PDB file of C-alpha atoms and ligand atoms in Angstrom:
ATOM      1  CA  UNK A 608      27.766  19.100 -35.896  1.00 90.00           C
ATOM      2  CA  UNK A 609      24.197  18.684 -37.106  1.00 96.00           C
ATOM      3  CA  UNK A 610      22.069  20.692 -39.502  1.00 97.00           C
ATOM      4  CA  UNK A 611      20.621  22.891 -36.738  1.00 97.00           C
ATOM      5  CA  UNK A 612      24.069  23.744 -35.361  1.00 98.00           C
ATOM      6  CA  UNK A 613      25.247  24.568 -38.886  1.00 98.00           C
ATOM      7  CA  UNK A 614      22.372  27.003 -39.416  1.00 98.00           C
ATOM      8  CA  UNK A 615      22.743  28.500 -35.902  1.00 97.00           C
ATOM      9  CA  UNK A 616      26.460  29.087 -36.423  1.00 97.00           C
ATOM     10  CA  UNK A 617      25.641  32.010 -38.748  1.00 97.00           C
ATOM     11  CA  UNK A 618      27.158  35.267 -37.450  1.00 92.00           C
ATOM     12  CA  UNK A 619      28.642  33.334 -34.468  1.00 95.00           C
ATOM     13  CA  UNK A 620      31.208  30.697 -35.449  1.00 96.00           C
ATOM     14  CA  UNK A 621      32.985  30.336 -38.768  1.00 98.00           C
ATOM     15  CA  UNK A 622      32.195  27.002 -40.403  1.00 98.00           C
ATOM     16  CA  UNK A 623      34.934  24.877 -41.947  1.00 98.00           C
ATOM     17  CA  UNK A 624      34.125  22.413 -44.702  1.00 98.00           C
ATOM     18  CA  UNK A 625      36.856  20.353 -46.388  1.00 98.00           C
ATOM     19  CA  UNK A 626      36.578  17.827 -49.190  1.00 98.00           C
ATOM     20  CA  UNK A 627      37.427  14.188 -48.670  1.00 98.00           C
ATOM     21  CA  UNK A 628      37.024  11.423 -51.185  1.00 98.00           C
ATOM     22  CA  UNK A 629      38.107   8.217 -49.458  1.00 98.00           C
ATOM     23  CA  UNK A 630      38.512   6.428 -46.140  1.00 98.00           C
ATOM     24  CA  UNK A 631      41.871   7.871 -45.130  1.00 98.00           C
ATOM     25  CA  UNK A 632      41.299  11.494 -46.194  1.00 98.00           C
ATOM     26  CA  UNK A 633      37.958  11.382 -44.344  1.00 98.00           C
ATOM     27  CA  UNK A 634      39.799  10.148 -41.241  1.00 98.00           C
ATOM     28  CA  UNK A 635      42.411  12.918 -41.538  1.00 98.00           C
ATOM     29  CA  UNK A 636      39.917  15.781 -41.788  1.00 98.00           C
ATOM     30  CA  UNK A 637      37.510  14.403 -39.188  1.00 98.00           C
ATOM     31  CA  UNK A 638      40.279  13.764 -36.630  1.00 98.00           C
ATOM     32  CA  UNK A 639      41.512  17.321 -37.308  1.00 98.00           C
ATOM     33  CA  UNK A 640      38.075  18.587 -36.259  1.00 98.00           C
ATOM     34  CA  UNK A 641      36.431  19.783 -39.478  1.00 98.00           C
ATOM     35  CA  UNK A 642      32.746  20.775 -39.177  1.00 98.00           C
ATOM     36  CA  UNK A 643      31.543  19.362 -42.499  1.00 98.00           C
ATOM     37  CA  UNK A 644      33.045  16.950 -45.027  1.00 98.00           C
ATOM     38  CA  UNK A 645      32.141  17.565 -48.655  1.00 98.00           C
ATOM     39  CA  UNK A 646      32.438  14.587 -50.958  1.00 98.00           C
ATOM     40  CA  UNK A 647      32.762  16.990 -53.863  1.00 98.00           C
ATOM     41  CA  UNK A 648      32.390  16.113 -57.506  1.00 98.00           C
ATOM     42  CA  UNK A 649      35.808  17.787 -57.690  1.00 97.00           C
ATOM     43  CA  UNK A 650      36.924  14.194 -57.193  1.00 97.00           C
ATOM     44  CA  UNK A 651      36.519  14.042 -60.964  1.00 97.00           C
ATOM     45  CA  UNK A 652      39.496  16.366 -61.419  1.00 95.00           C
ATOM     46  CA  UNK A 653      41.413  15.550 -58.263  1.00 96.00           C
ATOM     47  CA  UNK A 654      41.126  11.776 -57.939  1.00 97.00           C
ATOM     48  CA  UNK A 655      39.883  10.441 -61.266  1.00 98.00           C
ATOM     49  CA  UNK A 656      41.892  12.701 -63.587  1.00 96.00           C
ATOM     50  CA  UNK A 657      38.971  14.021 -65.652  1.00 97.00           C
ATOM     51  CA  UNK A 658      39.402  17.464 -67.241  1.00 94.00           C
ATOM     52  CA  UNK A 659      36.365  18.787 -65.318  1.00 95.00           C
ATOM     53  CA  UNK A 660      33.461  17.572 -63.167  1.00 97.00           C
ATOM     54  CA  UNK A 661      31.058  16.841 -66.009  1.00 97.00           C
ATOM     55  CA  UNK A 662      31.989  13.164 -66.574  1.00 98.00           C
ATOM     56  CA  UNK A 663      31.466  12.242 -62.893  1.00 98.00           C
ATOM     57  CA  UNK A 664      28.692   9.662 -62.424  1.00 98.00           C
ATOM     58  CA  UNK A 665      26.389   8.647 -59.580  1.00 98.00           C
ATOM     59  CA  UNK A 666      28.125   5.259 -59.387  1.00 98.00           C
ATOM     60  CA  UNK A 667      31.517   6.916 -58.906  1.00 98.00           C
ATOM     61  CA  UNK A 668      30.180   9.345 -56.317  1.00 98.00           C
ATOM     62  CA  UNK A 669      28.487   6.528 -54.396  1.00 98.00           C
ATOM     63  CA  UNK A 670      31.717   4.552 -54.028  1.00 98.00           C
ATOM     64  CA  UNK A 671      33.447   7.624 -52.592  1.00 98.00           C
ATOM     65  CA  UNK A 672      30.564   8.676 -50.314  1.00 98.00           C
ATOM     66  CA  UNK A 673      30.487   5.175 -48.805  1.00 98.00           C
ATOM     67  CA  UNK A 674      34.275   5.192 -48.254  1.00 98.00           C
ATOM     68  CA  UNK A 675      34.152   8.630 -46.614  1.00 98.00           C
ATOM     69  CA  UNK A 676      31.338   7.516 -44.317  1.00 98.00           C
ATOM     70  CA  UNK A 677      33.465   4.540 -43.195  1.00 98.00           C
ATOM     71  CA  UNK A 678      36.382   6.883 -42.471  1.00 98.00           C
ATOM     72  CA  UNK A 679      34.343   9.554 -40.664  1.00 98.00           C
ATOM     73  CA  UNK A 680      31.157   7.978 -39.314  1.00 98.00           C
ATOM     74  CA  UNK A 681      30.480  10.815 -36.849  1.00 98.00           C
ATOM     75  CA  UNK A 682      31.102  13.812 -39.129  1.00 98.00           C
ATOM     76  CA  UNK A 683      28.401  15.716 -41.046  1.00 98.00           C
ATOM     77  CA  UNK A 684      28.832  14.616 -44.668  1.00 98.00           C
ATOM     78  CA  UNK A 685      27.545  16.472 -47.735  1.00 98.00           C
ATOM     79  CA  UNK A 686      27.448  14.501 -50.997  1.00 98.00           C
ATOM     80  CA  UNK A 687      27.741  16.447 -54.226  1.00 98.00           C
ATOM     81  CA  UNK A 688      25.138  15.514 -56.817  1.00 98.00           C
ATOM     82  CA  UNK A 689      26.980  15.028 -60.124  1.00 98.00           C
ATOM     83  CA  UNK A 690      26.023  16.576 -63.451  1.00 97.00           C
ATOM     84  CA  UNK A 691      22.661  15.278 -64.764  1.00 97.00           C
ATOM     85  CA  UNK A 692      21.791  13.423 -61.555  1.00 98.00           C
ATOM     86  CA  UNK A 693      19.265  16.115 -60.549  1.00 97.00           C
ATOM     87  CA  UNK A 694      18.441  17.805 -63.886  1.00 93.00           C
ATOM     88  CA  UNK A 695      16.719  14.627 -65.111  1.00 91.00           C
ATOM     89  CA  UNK A 696      13.203  14.935 -63.671  1.00 95.00           C
ATOM     90  CA  UNK A 697      12.110  15.351 -60.070  1.00 96.00           C
ATOM     91  CA  UNK A 698      11.442  11.669 -59.345  1.00 97.00           C
ATOM     92  CA  UNK A 699      14.848  10.567 -60.606  1.00 97.00           C
ATOM     93  CA  UNK A 700      16.512  13.453 -58.765  1.00 98.00           C
ATOM     94  CA  UNK A 701      14.883  12.424 -55.476  1.00 98.00           C
ATOM     95  CA  UNK A 702      15.886   8.797 -56.076  1.00 98.00           C
ATOM     96  CA  UNK A 703      19.511   9.817 -56.698  1.00 98.00           C
ATOM     97  CA  UNK A 704      19.683  12.116 -53.681  1.00 98.00           C
ATOM     98  CA  UNK A 705      18.112   9.391 -51.540  1.00 98.00           C
ATOM     99  CA  UNK A 706      20.887   6.971 -52.577  1.00 98.00           C
ATOM    100  CA  UNK A 707      23.451   9.238 -50.904  1.00 98.00           C
ATOM    101  CA  UNK A 708      21.447   9.451 -47.688  1.00 98.00           C
ATOM    102  CA  UNK A 709      21.112   5.666 -47.634  1.00 98.00           C
ATOM    103  CA  UNK A 710      24.936   5.471 -47.769  1.00 98.00           C
ATOM    104  CA  UNK A 711      25.193   7.720 -44.722  1.00 98.00           C
ATOM    105  CA  UNK A 712      25.482  11.228 -46.160  1.00 98.00           C
ATOM    106  CA  UNK A 713      23.650  13.850 -44.109  1.00 98.00           C
ATOM    107  CA  UNK A 714      22.861  16.199 -46.994  1.00 98.00           C
ATOM    108  CA  UNK A 715      23.360  16.734 -50.698  1.00 98.00           C
ATOM    109  CA  UNK A 716      24.719  19.724 -52.609  1.00 98.00           C
ATOM    110  CA  UNK A 717      23.404  20.917 -55.949  1.00 98.00           C
ATOM    111  CA  UNK A 718      24.581  23.717 -58.218  1.00 98.00           C
ATOM    112  CA  UNK A 719      22.350  26.565 -59.363  1.00 97.00           C
ATOM    113  CA  UNK A 720      19.918  29.242 -58.175  1.00 98.00           C
ATOM    114  CA  UNK A 721      16.323  29.970 -59.189  1.00 97.00           C
ATOM    115  CA  UNK A 722      16.438  27.205 -61.803  1.00 97.00           C
ATOM    116  CA  UNK A 723      16.952  24.501 -59.136  1.00 98.00           C
ATOM    117  CA  UNK A 724      14.677  25.960 -56.429  1.00 98.00           C
ATOM    118  CA  UNK A 725      11.853  23.537 -57.244  1.00 97.00           C
ATOM    119  CA  UNK A 726      14.230  20.582 -56.902  1.00 98.00           C
ATOM    120  CA  UNK A 727      15.552  21.909 -53.597  1.00 98.00           C
ATOM    121  CA  UNK A 728      11.998  22.268 -52.265  1.00 98.00           C
ATOM    122  CA  UNK A 729      11.099  18.728 -53.294  1.00 98.00           C
ATOM    123  CA  UNK A 730      14.220  17.280 -51.641  1.00 98.00           C
ATOM    124  CA  UNK A 731      13.561  19.216 -48.436  1.00 98.00           C
ATOM    125  CA  UNK A 732       9.885  18.143 -48.435  1.00 98.00           C
ATOM    126  CA  UNK A 733      11.100  14.544 -48.549  1.00 97.00           C
ATOM    127  CA  UNK A 734      13.592  15.017 -45.716  1.00 98.00           C
ATOM    128  CA  UNK A 735      16.740  15.424 -47.808  1.00 98.00           C
ATOM    129  CA  UNK A 736      18.744  18.452 -46.580  1.00 98.00           C
ATOM    130  CA  UNK A 737      20.232  20.574 -49.373  1.00 98.00           C
ATOM    131  CA  UNK A 738      23.291  22.784 -49.555  1.00 98.00           C
ATOM    132  CA  UNK A 739      23.104  25.198 -52.501  1.00 98.00           C
ATOM    133  CA  UNK A 740      26.031  26.242 -54.703  1.00 98.00           C
ATOM    134  CA  UNK A 741      26.210  29.607 -56.489  1.00 98.00           C
ATOM    135  CA  UNK A 742      28.788  31.720 -58.263  1.00 97.00           C
ATOM    136  CA  UNK A 743      31.186  29.691 -60.347  1.00 95.00           C
ATOM    137  CA  UNK A 744      29.264  26.461 -60.811  1.00 95.00           C
ATOM    138  CA  UNK A 745      31.766  24.088 -62.449  1.00 94.00           C
ATOM    139  CA  UNK A 746      29.096  21.810 -63.935  1.00 94.00           C
ATOM    140  CA  UNK A 747      28.081  24.793 -66.125  1.00 92.00           C
ATOM    141  CA  UNK A 748      31.625  25.543 -67.274  1.00 90.00           C
ATOM    142  CA  UNK A 749      30.630  25.106 -70.921  1.00 89.00           C
ATOM    143  CA  UNK A 750      27.821  27.650 -70.554  1.00 89.00           C
ATOM    144  CA  UNK A 751      29.900  30.108 -68.500  1.00 87.00           C
ATOM    145  CA  UNK A 752      32.813  29.795 -70.901  1.00 85.00           C
ATOM    146  CA  UNK A 753      35.556  29.131 -68.356  1.00 85.00           C
ATOM    147  CA  UNK A 754      36.365  29.373 -64.662  1.00 88.00           C
ATOM    148  CA  UNK A 755      35.637  33.079 -64.164  1.00 91.00           C
ATOM    149  CA  UNK A 756      35.153  35.170 -61.052  1.00 95.00           C
ATOM    150  CA  UNK A 757      31.438  35.926 -60.584  1.00 94.00           C
ATOM    151  CA  UNK A 758      29.353  38.800 -59.203  1.00 96.00           C
ATOM    152  CA  UNK A 759      31.467  41.620 -60.589  1.00 96.00           C
ATOM    153  CA  UNK A 760      28.741  43.735 -62.214  1.00 96.00           C
ATOM    154  CA  UNK A 761      25.272  44.776 -61.064  1.00 96.00           C
ATOM    155  CA  UNK A 762      23.434  42.248 -63.259  1.00 96.00           C
ATOM    156  CA  UNK A 763      25.528  39.310 -62.098  1.00 96.00           C
ATOM    157  CA  UNK A 764      25.265  40.468 -58.456  1.00 97.00           C
ATOM    158  CA  UNK A 765      21.475  40.703 -58.711  1.00 97.00           C
ATOM    159  CA  UNK A 766      21.260  37.210 -60.233  1.00 97.00           C
ATOM    160  CA  UNK A 767      23.362  35.734 -57.432  1.00 98.00           C
ATOM    161  CA  UNK A 768      21.328  37.493 -54.764  1.00 98.00           C
ATOM    162  CA  UNK A 769      18.046  36.352 -56.305  1.00 98.00           C
ATOM    163  CA  UNK A 770      19.431  32.833 -56.517  1.00 98.00           C
ATOM    164  CA  UNK A 771      20.493  32.881 -52.859  1.00 98.00           C
ATOM    165  CA  UNK A 772      17.070  34.117 -51.744  1.00 98.00           C
ATOM    166  CA  UNK A 773      15.338  31.478 -53.889  1.00 98.00           C
ATOM    167  CA  UNK A 774      17.488  28.695 -52.411  1.00 98.00           C
ATOM    168  CA  UNK A 775      16.802  29.938 -48.892  1.00 98.00           C
ATOM    169  CA  UNK A 776      13.065  30.164 -49.622  1.00 98.00           C
ATOM    170  CA  UNK A 777      13.108  26.625 -51.039  1.00 98.00           C
ATOM    171  CA  UNK A 778      14.603  25.337 -47.775  1.00 98.00           C
ATOM    172  CA  UNK A 779      18.359  25.021 -48.400  1.00 98.00           C
ATOM    173  CA  UNK A 780      20.264  25.039 -45.093  1.00 98.00           C
ATOM    174  CA  UNK A 781      23.430  26.714 -46.451  1.00 98.00           C
ATOM    175  CA  UNK A 782      24.975  27.920 -49.697  1.00 98.00           C
ATOM    176  CA  UNK A 783      28.460  27.539 -51.151  1.00 98.00           C
ATOM    177  CA  UNK A 784      29.649  30.715 -52.876  1.00 98.00           C
ATOM    178  CA  UNK A 785      32.418  29.863 -55.323  1.00 98.00           C
ATOM    179  CA  UNK A 786      34.676  32.481 -56.909  1.00 97.00           C
ATOM    180  CA  UNK A 787      32.422  35.426 -56.080  1.00 98.00           C
ATOM    181  CA  UNK A 788      33.998  38.857 -55.613  1.00 98.00           C
ATOM    182  CA  UNK A 789      34.299  39.707 -51.926  1.00 98.00           C
ATOM    183  CA  UNK A 790      31.864  42.649 -52.007  1.00 98.00           C
ATOM    184  CA  UNK A 791      29.062  40.599 -53.545  1.00 98.00           C
ATOM    185  CA  UNK A 792      29.691  37.603 -51.273  1.00 98.00           C
ATOM    186  CA  UNK A 793      29.518  39.959 -48.280  1.00 98.00           C
ATOM    187  CA  UNK A 794      26.230  41.450 -49.417  1.00 98.00           C
ATOM    188  CA  UNK A 795      24.668  38.017 -50.022  1.00 98.00           C
ATOM    189  CA  UNK A 796      25.937  36.804 -46.635  1.00 98.00           C
ATOM    190  CA  UNK A 797      24.365  39.799 -44.907  1.00 98.00           C
ATOM    191  CA  UNK A 798      21.043  39.488 -46.735  1.00 98.00           C
ATOM    192  CA  UNK A 799      20.283  35.812 -46.102  1.00 98.00           C
ATOM    193  CA  UNK A 800      19.696  33.946 -42.844  1.00 98.00           C
ATOM    194  CA  UNK A 801      21.397  30.676 -43.791  1.00 98.00           C
ATOM    195  CA  UNK A 802      25.200  30.351 -43.705  1.00 98.00           C
ATOM    196  CA  UNK A 803      27.295  31.037 -46.778  1.00 98.00           C
ATOM    197  CA  UNK A 804      30.409  28.912 -47.185  1.00 98.00           C
ATOM    198  CA  UNK A 805      32.940  30.549 -49.461  1.00 98.00           C
ATOM    199  CA  UNK A 806      35.692  29.307 -51.737  1.00 98.00           C
ATOM    200  CA  UNK A 807      37.578  32.091 -53.434  1.00 98.00           C
ATOM    201  CA  UNK A 808      34.816  34.438 -52.234  1.00 98.00           C
ATOM    202  CA  UNK A 809      36.637  36.491 -49.635  1.00 98.00           C
ATOM    203  CA  UNK A 810      36.622  37.079 -45.929  1.00 98.00           C
ATOM    204  CA  UNK A 811      32.999  37.775 -45.050  1.00 98.00           C
ATOM    205  CA  UNK A 812      31.299  34.432 -45.733  1.00 98.00           C
ATOM    206  CA  UNK A 813      30.018  32.499 -42.723  1.00 98.00           C
ATOM    207  CA  UNK A 814      32.510  29.727 -43.421  1.00 98.00           C
ATOM    208  CA  UNK A 815      35.134  28.478 -45.833  1.00 98.00           C
ATOM    209  CA  UNK A 816      35.402  25.363 -47.943  1.00 98.00           C
ATOM    210  CA  UNK A 817      38.621  24.066 -49.449  1.00 98.00           C
ATOM    211  CA  UNK A 818      39.596  21.142 -51.626  1.00 98.00           C
ATOM    212  CA  UNK A 819      41.846  19.035 -49.381  1.00 98.00           C
ATOM    213  CA  UNK A 820      44.339  18.330 -52.162  1.00 97.00           C
ATOM    214  CA  UNK A 821      44.804  22.107 -52.697  1.00 97.00           C
ATOM    215  CA  UNK A 822      45.342  22.724 -48.974  1.00 97.00           C
ATOM    216  CA  UNK A 823      47.916  19.910 -48.816  1.00 98.00           C
ATOM    217  CA  UNK A 824      49.786  20.983 -51.953  1.00 97.00           C
ATOM    218  CA  UNK A 825      49.078  17.729 -53.764  1.00 97.00           C
ATOM    219  CA  UNK A 826      48.396  19.330 -57.155  1.00 95.00           C
ATOM    220  CA  UNK A 827      51.500  21.251 -58.286  1.00 92.00           C
ATOM    221  CA  UNK A 828      49.913  22.308 -61.590  1.00 90.00           C
ATOM    222  CA  UNK A 829      46.979  24.100 -59.874  1.00 84.00           C
ATOM    223  CA  UNK A 830      47.608  27.192 -57.766  1.00 87.00           C
ATOM    224  CA  UNK A 831      44.891  29.818 -58.209  1.00 90.00           C
ATOM    225  CA  UNK A 832      45.056  33.040 -56.174  1.00 93.00           C
ATOM    226  CA  UNK A 833      42.518  31.922 -53.563  1.00 95.00           C
ATOM    227  CA  UNK A 834      44.382  28.719 -52.631  1.00 96.00           C
ATOM    228  CA  UNK A 835      46.732  28.795 -49.659  1.00 97.00           C
ATOM    229  CA  UNK A 836      48.912  25.712 -49.382  1.00 97.00           C
ATOM    230  CA  UNK A 837      49.555  24.471 -45.841  1.00 98.00           C
ATOM    231  CA  UNK A 838      51.931  21.723 -46.985  1.00 98.00           C
ATOM    232  CA  UNK A 839      53.738  20.582 -50.085  1.00 97.00           C
ATOM    233  CA  UNK A 840      52.777  16.934 -50.063  1.00 98.00           C
ATOM    234  CA  UNK A 841      53.257  16.288 -53.771  1.00 98.00           C
ATOM    235  CA  UNK A 842      56.988  17.057 -53.487  1.00 98.00           C
ATOM    236  CA  UNK A 843      57.303  15.428 -50.049  1.00 98.00           C
ATOM    237  CA  UNK A 844      55.608  12.262 -51.320  1.00 98.00           C
ATOM    238  CA  UNK A 845      57.663  12.180 -54.501  1.00 98.00           C
ATOM    239  CA  UNK A 846      60.897  12.549 -52.516  1.00 98.00           C
ATOM    240  CA  UNK A 847      59.855   9.664 -50.238  1.00 98.00           C
ATOM    241  CA  UNK A 848      59.169   7.443 -53.248  1.00 98.00           C
ATOM    242  CA  UNK A 849      62.513   8.412 -54.841  1.00 98.00           C
ATOM    243  CA  UNK A 850      64.288   7.534 -51.564  1.00 98.00           C
ATOM    244  CA  UNK A 851      62.559   4.143 -51.514  1.00 98.00           C
ATOM    245  CA  UNK A 852      63.447   3.396 -55.137  1.00 98.00           C
ATOM    246  CA  UNK A 853      67.083   4.322 -54.508  1.00 98.00           C
ATOM    247  CA  UNK A 854      67.253   2.255 -51.314  1.00 98.00           C
ATOM    248  CA  UNK A 855      65.936  -0.848 -53.095  1.00 98.00           C
ATOM    249  CA  UNK A 856      68.216  -0.367 -56.102  1.00 98.00           C
ATOM    250  CA  UNK A 857      71.243   0.128 -53.820  1.00 98.00           C
ATOM    251  CA  UNK A 858      70.456  -2.834 -51.565  1.00 98.00           C
ATOM    252  CA  UNK A 859      69.808  -0.592 -48.546  1.00 98.00           C
ATOM    253  CA  UNK A 860      66.180  -1.696 -48.139  1.00 98.00           C
ATOM    254  CA  UNK A 861      65.118  -4.046 -46.675  1.00 97.00           C
ATOM    255  CA  UNK A 862      67.646  -3.884 -43.850  1.00 97.00           C
ATOM    256  CA  UNK A 863      67.805  -6.167 -40.820  1.00 96.00           C
ATOM    257  CA  UNK A 864      65.071  -4.159 -39.008  1.00 96.00           C
ATOM    258  CA  UNK A 865      62.495  -4.953 -41.675  1.00 97.00           C
ATOM    259  CA  UNK A 866      62.832  -8.719 -42.194  1.00 97.00           C
ATOM    260  CA  UNK A 867      61.361 -11.799 -40.522  1.00 97.00           C
ATOM    261  CA  UNK A 868      63.352 -14.714 -39.168  1.00 96.00           C
ATOM    262  CA  UNK A 869      62.390 -18.254 -38.185  1.00 94.00           C
TER     263      UNK A 869
HETATM  264  O1  LIG B 837      33.251  19.665 -55.724  1.00 77.62           O
HETATM  265  C1  LIG B 837      33.734  20.442 -54.885  1.00 77.62           C
HETATM  266  O2  LIG B 837      34.785  20.192 -54.271  1.00 77.62           O
HETATM  267  C2  LIG B 837      33.023  21.686 -54.634  1.00 77.62           C
HETATM  268  C3  LIG B 837      33.723  22.735 -53.824  1.00 77.62           C
HETATM  269  C4  LIG B 837      34.715  23.424 -54.663  1.00 77.62           C
HETATM  270  C5  LIG B 837      32.763  23.662 -53.195  1.00 77.62           C
HETATM  271  O3  LIG B 837      31.931  21.848 -55.092  1.00 77.62           O
END
């Protein structure tokens, strides 16, 4: 998959983007055939145990982007720009985005609509492809006042649509729509020419993105309506660890199959 194929897939093939944060999760999703890997700043919640994505730093993101690139060298990788890495002046924003491309990412993702259009244009002018992100934008959780579904009323719908058009005009090659009501996501998808990739935004987006740990059932405490679990790996993993602990305590492991002899 390259940027042109991603854009051309609109109204033809559904795009699938899945998060990965390290070497082995990148290998899993790339070998499974995902179109795009997102090294999301959701790693703040999922991997680093922060309460939200706001504490995530460039240094943390860079370690994970590099690991993902090593695990999936042939897959299209989008690196999420963390909070305050692109709201800090255009020159600094370009420098930060460029760091991800130097590590092997193919594009960056930034949150926001009209207010980030100038940044998007600058990145694109300098050869840095940008994926937009509208709807619930977790880096603005303090301003939004919680993780709420977006695009319910006329005003909110108009703002999202204007944001999508501004991102497209600025040169973004696709837009994530997070937690947008299905009707609004459908209308935005129909009105723009670049693909929309939805999460919790219904059936009519041009593609879907999911946090890998949600798909695999690795976070028992988090099960919003839009998440469908395809496995229950938290419980499966815990049971495996319990079995190991019991085997060691009871002298069952190691057995003769797992020892070396002279
Ligand atoms: O950080 C992330 O994983 C994201 C997705 C939820 C789109 O931004």
